[in-house]
Amino acid sequence: MYKILYRHFLAQFFENDLVAPQGELRSGVTGILGFVAMPGLILPLWMMGKYSSLIAFIRMERVVDRDAATWSDKIIYLTLALVIPALAMLLKWDSIFPTRLDHAILAPMPLRLSRILLAKAAALGSFVALFALAVNAGATILFPLVVLGDTGTLWDAIRYVGAHFLATMALSLCACTFLIALQGIGLTTLGLERFRGVSAAIQFSILTALLTLFLLCPSLSNLARKLHTLPQAEWLPPFWFLGLYEVLLGKADAAYRALAVTALQALAVCCFTAVATYALSYRRHFRRIPETLERGSSFAAPVWDRLEWLAGRLRKDRRRAGLLLFVLQTFLRSHTHRLLFGVFLALANAVILNDVLTMVLTTSRETDIVLSAPLIVSFFLLTGFRFLYEIPADLPAHWLFRIAAPARPVTFHVLMLAFVILLTTPINFLLLPVSDAILHSGYCGLLAIVLGEALFVGYQKIPFTCTFGAAKWNVTYSLFIWFLIFIFYTWVAIRVELHLGASPVAFAVVYTLLALVAFWLHRYRNQLWAEDPELRFYDGQAPTVQTLDLNG
């Protein structure tokens, strides 16, 4: 029975929540771990030229300080060792402790709670170990071989491999146990109901911090030589474990030895707290599940009653008002949609924080960083809304929309644009003088309108009701296209604005061009609908015989 529970809990950690259980998106464990392992396999080969004796000879470099040269690269590997396993744990935040379904199935069975706890803990440990090994294993072998080349002995290579493995795995373990300990402390001190109220905010804050650290990695890597002796290093966990790395190699100075002590203390505290609070919180949480209500089951009912009344008063078309409430409730109630939208918001915050921290660390003042902040926010909000529209809320229930479908596609992107403009305009007035803020707000607003219209060209669906054709997606191609759009929308657009100066005439010309582009995109969307006026509920070819799946 223990083995069955262990396999059940481990499978839960790798389940994909993007679609309903009968959906077509099924990411295999091998594919996920292989994708995670790619940086550790590619980066050492890409760094090979840096440590090549032949290239050093061609460059006439007689003395090469290999140890100091590796600090920047070790920071990259340590950052990956922290961020990727922690992200995996964070995305499975609600699966760390038992769910209502677990209690409904396991509580009536003749199983001791201690056995369930051990099986869950073993599955959680295996999940952490799999991601930590996938991230660190490739670089553990390749990086020491690339660094040493033909200059070290077999013992040097073995010691380097051991130091890399222990330092990176210790950091991955510290990051994951920190998240377990944080959730355990929250459940123990606040209780289940109160912790649920702040859980989403904690999850979003940690996600933002992890993505910020990931984006800040190149800057930290470039500053590794001087930063480890500064007080700022005491706030950066990768530098703690860089100190441990150097101690294991026997090449640590006084600053690195102090950082190594901090690393060991942090690891011990996180592990001990995680084990203690997990056992205590698991037992209390499991027993109190039947006493708690699902989130949003009764508290928000009066709020939604008011919203329904307001939507009915503001809109003559009650069908569209109902669809608007459906969209809002899906965003607020669906865990998958909240989580994915949180990822987009965290990315926006992370990019902005990365720019701000880069300016602080390099003591530079870049005008384009200040100007790009509202554009970064609007880009991730609009693309986030557009991506989430493709993720179905409940596929077996979309027969209701097929029976009572509206006359046209439903996007509500005008409301999105209004929300984005109202959110980003205060940012401009906060960061810029009034005259510049007015010009920049108009520029950002028109760019947002153009992007919003472009994102919904060819969209002939009702949000959250169409199947998600993930099998047809080329992830690499899609990410490349979105990256190009991001560069054009932020970096290129800011360069154009800087060339305009503060001339109202030049801005008026650009405003006119952007307005014409937005108008053409709007006309083009209507033209596509006129040529093919049919709503889609299947991503791709619809089945010949369509069923309502009322028994599913």
PDB file of C-alpha atoms in Angstrom, residues 76-262:
ATOM      1  CA  ILE A  76      25.078  31.268 -13.354  1.00  0.00           C
ATOM      2  CA  TYR A  77      24.941  27.579 -12.427  1.00  0.00           C
ATOM      3  CA  LEU A  78      24.074  28.354  -8.818  1.00  0.00           C
ATOM      4  CA  THR A  79      21.291  30.715  -9.875  1.00  0.00           C
ATOM      5  CA  LEU A  80      19.819  28.017 -12.121  1.00  0.00           C
ATOM      6  CA  ALA A  81      20.148  25.512  -9.256  1.00  0.00           C
ATOM      7  CA  LEU A  82      18.086  27.841  -7.069  1.00  0.00           C
ATOM      8  CA  VAL A  83      15.493  29.172  -9.510  1.00  0.00           C
ATOM      9  CA  ILE A  84      14.397  26.118 -11.521  1.00  0.00           C
ATOM     10  CA  PRO A  85      13.674  23.654  -8.663  1.00  0.00           C
ATOM     11  CA  ALA A  86      12.075  26.473  -6.650  1.00  0.00           C
ATOM     12  CA  LEU A  87       9.830  27.357  -9.611  1.00  0.00           C
ATOM     13  CA  ALA A  88       8.809  23.715  -9.921  1.00  0.00           C
ATOM     14  CA  MET A  89       7.927  23.662  -6.216  1.00  0.00           C
ATOM     15  CA  LEU A  90       6.107  26.986  -6.463  1.00  0.00           C
ATOM     16  CA  LEU A  91       3.968  25.858  -9.392  1.00  0.00           C
ATOM     17  CA  LYS A  92       2.939  22.845  -7.285  1.00  0.00           C
ATOM     18  CA  TRP A  93       2.406  25.013  -4.205  1.00  0.00           C
ATOM     19  CA  ASP A  94      -1.106  23.672  -3.571  1.00  0.00           C
ATOM     20  CA  SER A  95       0.007  20.044  -3.951  1.00  0.00           C
ATOM     21  CA  ILE A  96       2.618  20.121  -1.180  1.00  0.00           C
ATOM     22  CA  PHE A  97      -0.058  19.415   1.415  1.00  0.00           C
ATOM     23  CA  PRO A  98      -3.075  17.086   1.004  1.00  0.00           C
ATOM     24  CA  THR A  99      -5.987  18.230  -1.122  1.00  0.00           C
ATOM     25  CA  ARG A 100      -9.694  17.813  -0.525  1.00  0.00           C
ATOM     26  CA  LEU A 101      -9.718  14.975  -3.055  1.00  0.00           C
ATOM     27  CA  ASP A 102      -6.927  13.195  -1.157  1.00  0.00           C
ATOM     28  CA  HIS A 103      -8.958  13.383   2.041  1.00  0.00           C
ATOM     29  CA  ALA A 104     -12.159  12.201   0.364  1.00  0.00           C
ATOM     30  CA  ILE A 105     -10.392   9.125  -1.030  1.00  0.00           C
ATOM     31  CA  LEU A 106      -7.920   8.242   1.720  1.00  0.00           C
ATOM     32  CA  ALA A 107      -9.751   9.153   4.943  1.00  0.00           C
ATOM     33  CA  PRO A 108     -12.342   6.336   4.713  1.00  0.00           C
ATOM     34  CA  MET A 109      -9.636   3.757   3.992  1.00  0.00           C
ATOM     35  CA  PRO A 110      -7.954   1.752   6.790  1.00  0.00           C
ATOM     36  CA  LEU A 111      -4.685   3.688   6.499  1.00  0.00           C
ATOM     37  CA  ARG A 112      -2.669   5.222   9.274  1.00  0.00           C
ATOM     38  CA  LEU A 113      -2.034   8.932   8.877  1.00  0.00           C
ATOM     39  CA  SER A 114       1.679   8.369   9.487  1.00  0.00           C
ATOM     40  CA  ARG A 115       1.868   6.085   6.438  1.00  0.00           C
ATOM     41  CA  ILE A 116       0.099   8.666   4.273  1.00  0.00           C
ATOM     42  CA  LEU A 117       2.479  11.340   5.584  1.00  0.00           C
ATOM     43  CA  LEU A 118       5.568   9.239   4.820  1.00  0.00           C
ATOM     44  CA  ALA A 119       4.351   8.440   1.298  1.00  0.00           C
ATOM     45  CA  LYS A 120       3.602  12.099   0.587  1.00  0.00           C
ATOM     46  CA  ALA A 121       6.951  13.227   2.027  1.00  0.00           C
ATOM     47  CA  ALA A 122       8.822  10.587  -0.002  1.00  0.00           C
ATOM     48  CA  ALA A 123       7.037  11.648  -3.195  1.00  0.00           C
ATOM     49  CA  LEU A 124       7.793  15.299  -2.458  1.00  0.00           C
ATOM     50  CA  GLY A 125      11.456  14.477  -1.845  1.00  0.00           C
ATOM     51  CA  SER A 126      11.631  12.518  -5.104  1.00  0.00           C
ATOM     52  CA  PHE A 127      10.042  15.409  -6.996  1.00  0.00           C
ATOM     53  CA  VAL A 128      12.613  17.841  -5.589  1.00  0.00           C
ATOM     54  CA  ALA A 129      15.493  15.433  -6.235  1.00  0.00           C
ATOM     55  CA  LEU A 130      14.451  14.800  -9.849  1.00  0.00           C
ATOM     56  CA  PHE A 131      14.417  18.504 -10.708  1.00  0.00           C
ATOM     57  CA  ALA A 132      17.607  19.226  -8.780  1.00  0.00           C
ATOM     58  CA  LEU A 133      19.441  16.375 -10.525  1.00  0.00           C
ATOM     59  CA  ALA A 134      18.087  17.374 -13.926  1.00  0.00           C
ATOM     60  CA  VAL A 135      19.283  20.967 -13.489  1.00  0.00           C
ATOM     61  CA  ASN A 136      22.685  20.177 -11.984  1.00  0.00           C
ATOM     62  CA  ALA A 137      23.810  16.800 -13.329  1.00  0.00           C
ATOM     63  CA  GLY A 138      24.983  17.906 -16.787  1.00  0.00           C
ATOM     64  CA  ALA A 139      27.053  20.841 -15.568  1.00  0.00           C
ATOM     65  CA  THR A 140      28.456  18.749 -12.708  1.00  0.00           C
ATOM     66  CA  ILE A 141      30.349  16.614 -15.228  1.00  0.00           C
ATOM     67  CA  LEU A 142      30.955  19.019 -18.107  1.00  0.00           C
ATOM     68  CA  PHE A 143      31.831  22.274 -16.358  1.00  0.00           C
ATOM     69  CA  PRO A 144      34.826  20.936 -14.336  1.00  0.00           C
ATOM     70  CA  LEU A 145      36.178  19.202 -17.441  1.00  0.00           C
ATOM     71  CA  VAL A 146      35.877  22.407 -19.470  1.00  0.00           C
ATOM     72  CA  VAL A 147      37.510  24.522 -16.755  1.00  0.00           C
ATOM     73  CA  LEU A 148      40.430  22.201 -16.051  1.00  0.00           C
ATOM     74  CA  GLY A 149      41.075  21.156 -19.633  1.00  0.00           C
ATOM     75  CA  ASP A 150      44.618  19.835 -19.834  1.00  0.00           C
ATOM     76  CA  THR A 151      45.830  21.672 -16.726  1.00  0.00           C
ATOM     77  CA  GLY A 152      44.580  19.471 -13.873  1.00  0.00           C
ATOM     78  CA  THR A 153      45.078  15.985 -12.535  1.00  0.00           C
ATOM     79  CA  LEU A 154      42.491  13.264 -12.098  1.00  0.00           C
ATOM     80  CA  TRP A 155      42.188  14.141  -8.399  1.00  0.00           C
ATOM     81  CA  ASP A 156      41.568  17.798  -9.295  1.00  0.00           C
ATOM     82  CA  ALA A 157      38.774  16.746 -11.642  1.00  0.00           C
ATOM     83  CA  ILE A 158      37.162  14.483  -9.024  1.00  0.00           C
ATOM     84  CA  ARG A 159      37.321  17.208  -6.386  1.00  0.00           C
ATOM     85  CA  TYR A 160      35.893  19.790  -8.789  1.00  0.00           C
ATOM     86  CA  VAL A 161      33.026  17.477  -9.749  1.00  0.00           C
ATOM     87  CA  GLY A 162      32.260  16.801  -6.085  1.00  0.00           C
ATOM     88  CA  ALA A 163      32.382  20.479  -5.150  1.00  0.00           C
ATOM     89  CA  HIS A 164      30.075  21.485  -8.003  1.00  0.00           C
ATOM     90  CA  PHE A 165      27.613  18.704  -7.215  1.00  0.00           C
ATOM     91  CA  LEU A 166      27.476  19.388  -3.474  1.00  0.00           C
ATOM     92  CA  ALA A 167      27.223  23.177  -3.806  1.00  0.00           C
ATOM     93  CA  THR A 168      24.485  23.175  -6.461  1.00  0.00           C
ATOM     94  CA  MET A 169      22.461  20.362  -4.877  1.00  0.00           C
ATOM     95  CA  ALA A 170      22.722  22.030  -1.467  1.00  0.00           C
ATOM     96  CA  LEU A 171      21.352  25.276  -2.916  1.00  0.00           C
ATOM     97  CA  SER A 172      18.477  23.455  -4.670  1.00  0.00           C
ATOM     98  CA  LEU A 173      17.657  21.648  -1.416  1.00  0.00           C
ATOM     99  CA  CYS A 174      17.823  24.902   0.556  1.00  0.00           C
ATOM    100  CA  ALA A 175      15.461  26.683  -1.859  1.00  0.00           C
ATOM    101  CA  CYS A 176      12.875  23.888  -1.891  1.00  0.00           C
ATOM    102  CA  THR A 177      12.937  23.295   1.861  1.00  0.00           C
ATOM    103  CA  PHE A 178      12.549  27.049   2.376  1.00  0.00           C
ATOM    104  CA  LEU A 179       9.258  26.952   0.445  1.00  0.00           C
ATOM    105  CA  ILE A 180       8.069  23.897   2.383  1.00  0.00           C
ATOM    106  CA  ALA A 181       9.032  25.539   5.672  1.00  0.00           C
ATOM    107  CA  LEU A 182       7.307  28.785   4.682  1.00  0.00           C
ATOM    108  CA  GLN A 183       4.058  27.005   3.925  1.00  0.00           C
ATOM    109  CA  GLY A 184       4.351  24.873   7.059  1.00  0.00           C
ATOM    110  CA  ILE A 185       4.930  27.913   9.267  1.00  0.00           C
ATOM    111  CA  GLY A 186       1.992  29.702   7.660  1.00  0.00           C
ATOM    112  CA  LEU A 187      -0.380  26.800   8.221  1.00  0.00           C
ATOM    113  CA  THR A 188       0.851  26.287  11.790  1.00  0.00           C
ATOM    114  CA  THR A 189       0.627  29.920  12.895  1.00  0.00           C
ATOM    115  CA  LEU A 190      -2.270  31.286  10.837  1.00  0.00           C
ATOM    116  CA  GLY A 191      -4.419  28.221  10.396  1.00  0.00           C
ATOM    117  CA  LEU A 192      -5.872  26.876   7.176  1.00  0.00           C
ATOM    118  CA  GLU A 193      -8.484  29.566   6.478  1.00  0.00           C
ATOM    119  CA  ARG A 194      -6.242  32.571   7.161  1.00  0.00           C
ATOM    120  CA  PHE A 195      -3.304  31.115   5.308  1.00  0.00           C
ATOM    121  CA  ARG A 196      -5.471  30.538   2.237  1.00  0.00           C
ATOM    122  CA  GLY A 197      -6.234  34.253   2.265  1.00  0.00           C
ATOM    123  CA  VAL A 198      -2.566  35.245   1.985  1.00  0.00           C
ATOM    124  CA  SER A 199      -1.251  32.201   0.110  1.00  0.00           C
ATOM    125  CA  ALA A 200      -1.725  33.699  -3.363  1.00  0.00           C
ATOM    126  CA  ALA A 201       0.106  36.903  -2.380  1.00  0.00           C
ATOM    127  CA  ILE A 202       3.018  34.900  -0.937  1.00  0.00           C
ATOM    128  CA  GLN A 203       3.177  32.728  -4.039  1.00  0.00           C
ATOM    129  CA  PHE A 204       3.162  35.777  -6.332  1.00  0.00           C
ATOM    130  CA  SER A 205       5.865  37.571  -4.300  1.00  0.00           C
ATOM    131  CA  ILE A 206       8.190  34.553  -4.359  1.00  0.00           C
ATOM    132  CA  LEU A 207       7.561  34.025  -8.058  1.00  0.00           C
ATOM    133  CA  THR A 208       8.486  37.650  -8.750  1.00  0.00           C
ATOM    134  CA  ALA A 209      11.652  37.333  -6.646  1.00  0.00           C
ATOM    135  CA  LEU A 210      12.734  34.149  -8.450  1.00  0.00           C
ATOM    136  CA  LEU A 211      12.162  35.593 -11.919  1.00  0.00           C
ATOM    137  CA  THR A 212      13.932  38.808 -10.911  1.00  0.00           C
ATOM    138  CA  LEU A 213      16.924  36.823  -9.676  1.00  0.00           C
ATOM    139  CA  PHE A 214      16.946  34.837 -12.919  1.00  0.00           C
ATOM    140  CA  LEU A 215      16.904  37.988 -15.065  1.00  0.00           C
ATOM    141  CA  LEU A 216      19.497  39.618 -12.830  1.00  0.00           C
ATOM    142  CA  CYS A 217      21.844  36.655 -13.275  1.00  0.00           C
ATOM    143  CA  PRO A 218      23.966  38.228 -16.111  1.00  0.00           C
ATOM    144  CA  SER A 219      24.539  41.383 -14.040  1.00  0.00           C
ATOM    145  CA  LEU A 220      25.455  39.363 -10.950  1.00  0.00           C
ATOM    146  CA  SER A 221      27.753  37.208 -13.044  1.00  0.00           C
ATOM    147  CA  ASN A 222      29.607  40.213 -14.427  1.00  0.00           C
ATOM    148  CA  LEU A 223      30.002  41.681 -10.933  1.00  0.00           C
ATOM    149  CA  ALA A 224      30.976  38.418  -9.213  1.00  0.00           C
ATOM    150  CA  ARG A 225      34.651  39.355  -8.774  1.00  0.00           C
ATOM    151  CA  LYS A 226      33.996  42.433  -6.654  1.00  0.00           C
ATOM    152  CA  LEU A 227      30.506  41.784  -5.315  1.00  0.00           C
ATOM    153  CA  HIS A 228      31.431  38.841  -3.087  1.00  0.00           C
ATOM    154  CA  THR A 229      33.447  41.174  -0.824  1.00  0.00           C
ATOM    155  CA  LEU A 230      30.597  43.712  -0.509  1.00  0.00           C
ATOM    156  CA  PRO A 231      27.704  43.662   2.003  1.00  0.00           C
ATOM    157  CA  GLN A 232      25.191  43.103  -0.843  1.00  0.00           C
ATOM    158  CA  ALA A 233      26.449  39.534  -1.232  1.00  0.00           C
ATOM    159  CA  GLU A 234      24.991  38.656   2.176  1.00  0.00           C
ATOM    160  CA  TRP A 235      21.494  39.124   0.680  1.00  0.00           C
ATOM    161  CA  LEU A 236      22.063  36.900  -2.353  1.00  0.00           C
ATOM    162  CA  PRO A 237      21.851  33.112  -1.759  1.00  0.00           C
ATOM    163  CA  PRO A 238      23.876  32.206  -4.900  1.00  0.00           C
ATOM    164  CA  PHE A 239      26.870  34.011  -3.351  1.00  0.00           C
ATOM    165  CA  TRP A 240      26.461  32.085  -0.094  1.00  0.00           C
ATOM    166  CA  PHE A 241      26.807  28.811  -1.914  1.00  0.00           C
ATOM    167  CA  LEU A 242      29.556  30.177  -4.142  1.00  0.00           C
ATOM    168  CA  GLY A 243      31.460  30.560  -0.885  1.00  0.00           C
ATOM    169  CA  LEU A 244      30.675  26.912  -0.051  1.00  0.00           C
ATOM    170  CA  TYR A 245      31.808  25.941  -3.564  1.00  0.00           C
ATOM    171  CA  GLU A 246      35.163  27.657  -3.061  1.00  0.00           C
ATOM    172  CA  VAL A 247      35.624  26.147   0.407  1.00  0.00           C
ATOM    173  CA  LEU A 248      35.045  22.652  -1.000  1.00  0.00           C
ATOM    174  CA  LEU A 249      37.665  23.390  -3.660  1.00  0.00           C
ATOM    175  CA  GLY A 250      40.080  24.639  -1.017  1.00  0.00           C
ATOM    176  CA  LYS A 251      40.452  28.023  -2.731  1.00  0.00           C
ATOM    177  CA  ALA A 252      38.348  30.288  -0.520  1.00  0.00           C
ATOM    178  CA  ASP A 253      39.463  33.611   0.878  1.00  0.00           C
ATOM    179  CA  ALA A 254      38.087  35.122   4.089  1.00  0.00           C
ATOM    180  CA  ALA A 255      35.012  36.605   2.378  1.00  0.00           C
ATOM    181  CA  TYR A 256      34.088  33.289   0.793  1.00  0.00           C
ATOM    182  CA  ARG A 257      34.568  31.421   4.061  1.00  0.00           C
ATOM    183  CA  ALA A 258      32.133  33.777   5.777  1.00  0.00           C
ATOM    184  CA  LEU A 259      29.610  33.268   2.957  1.00  0.00           C
ATOM    185  CA  ALA A 260      30.053  29.478   3.250  1.00  0.00           C
ATOM    186  CA  VAL A 261      29.129  29.652   6.942  1.00  0.00           C
ATOM    187  CA  THR A 262      25.975  31.567   6.012  1.00  0.00           C
TER     188      THR A 262
END
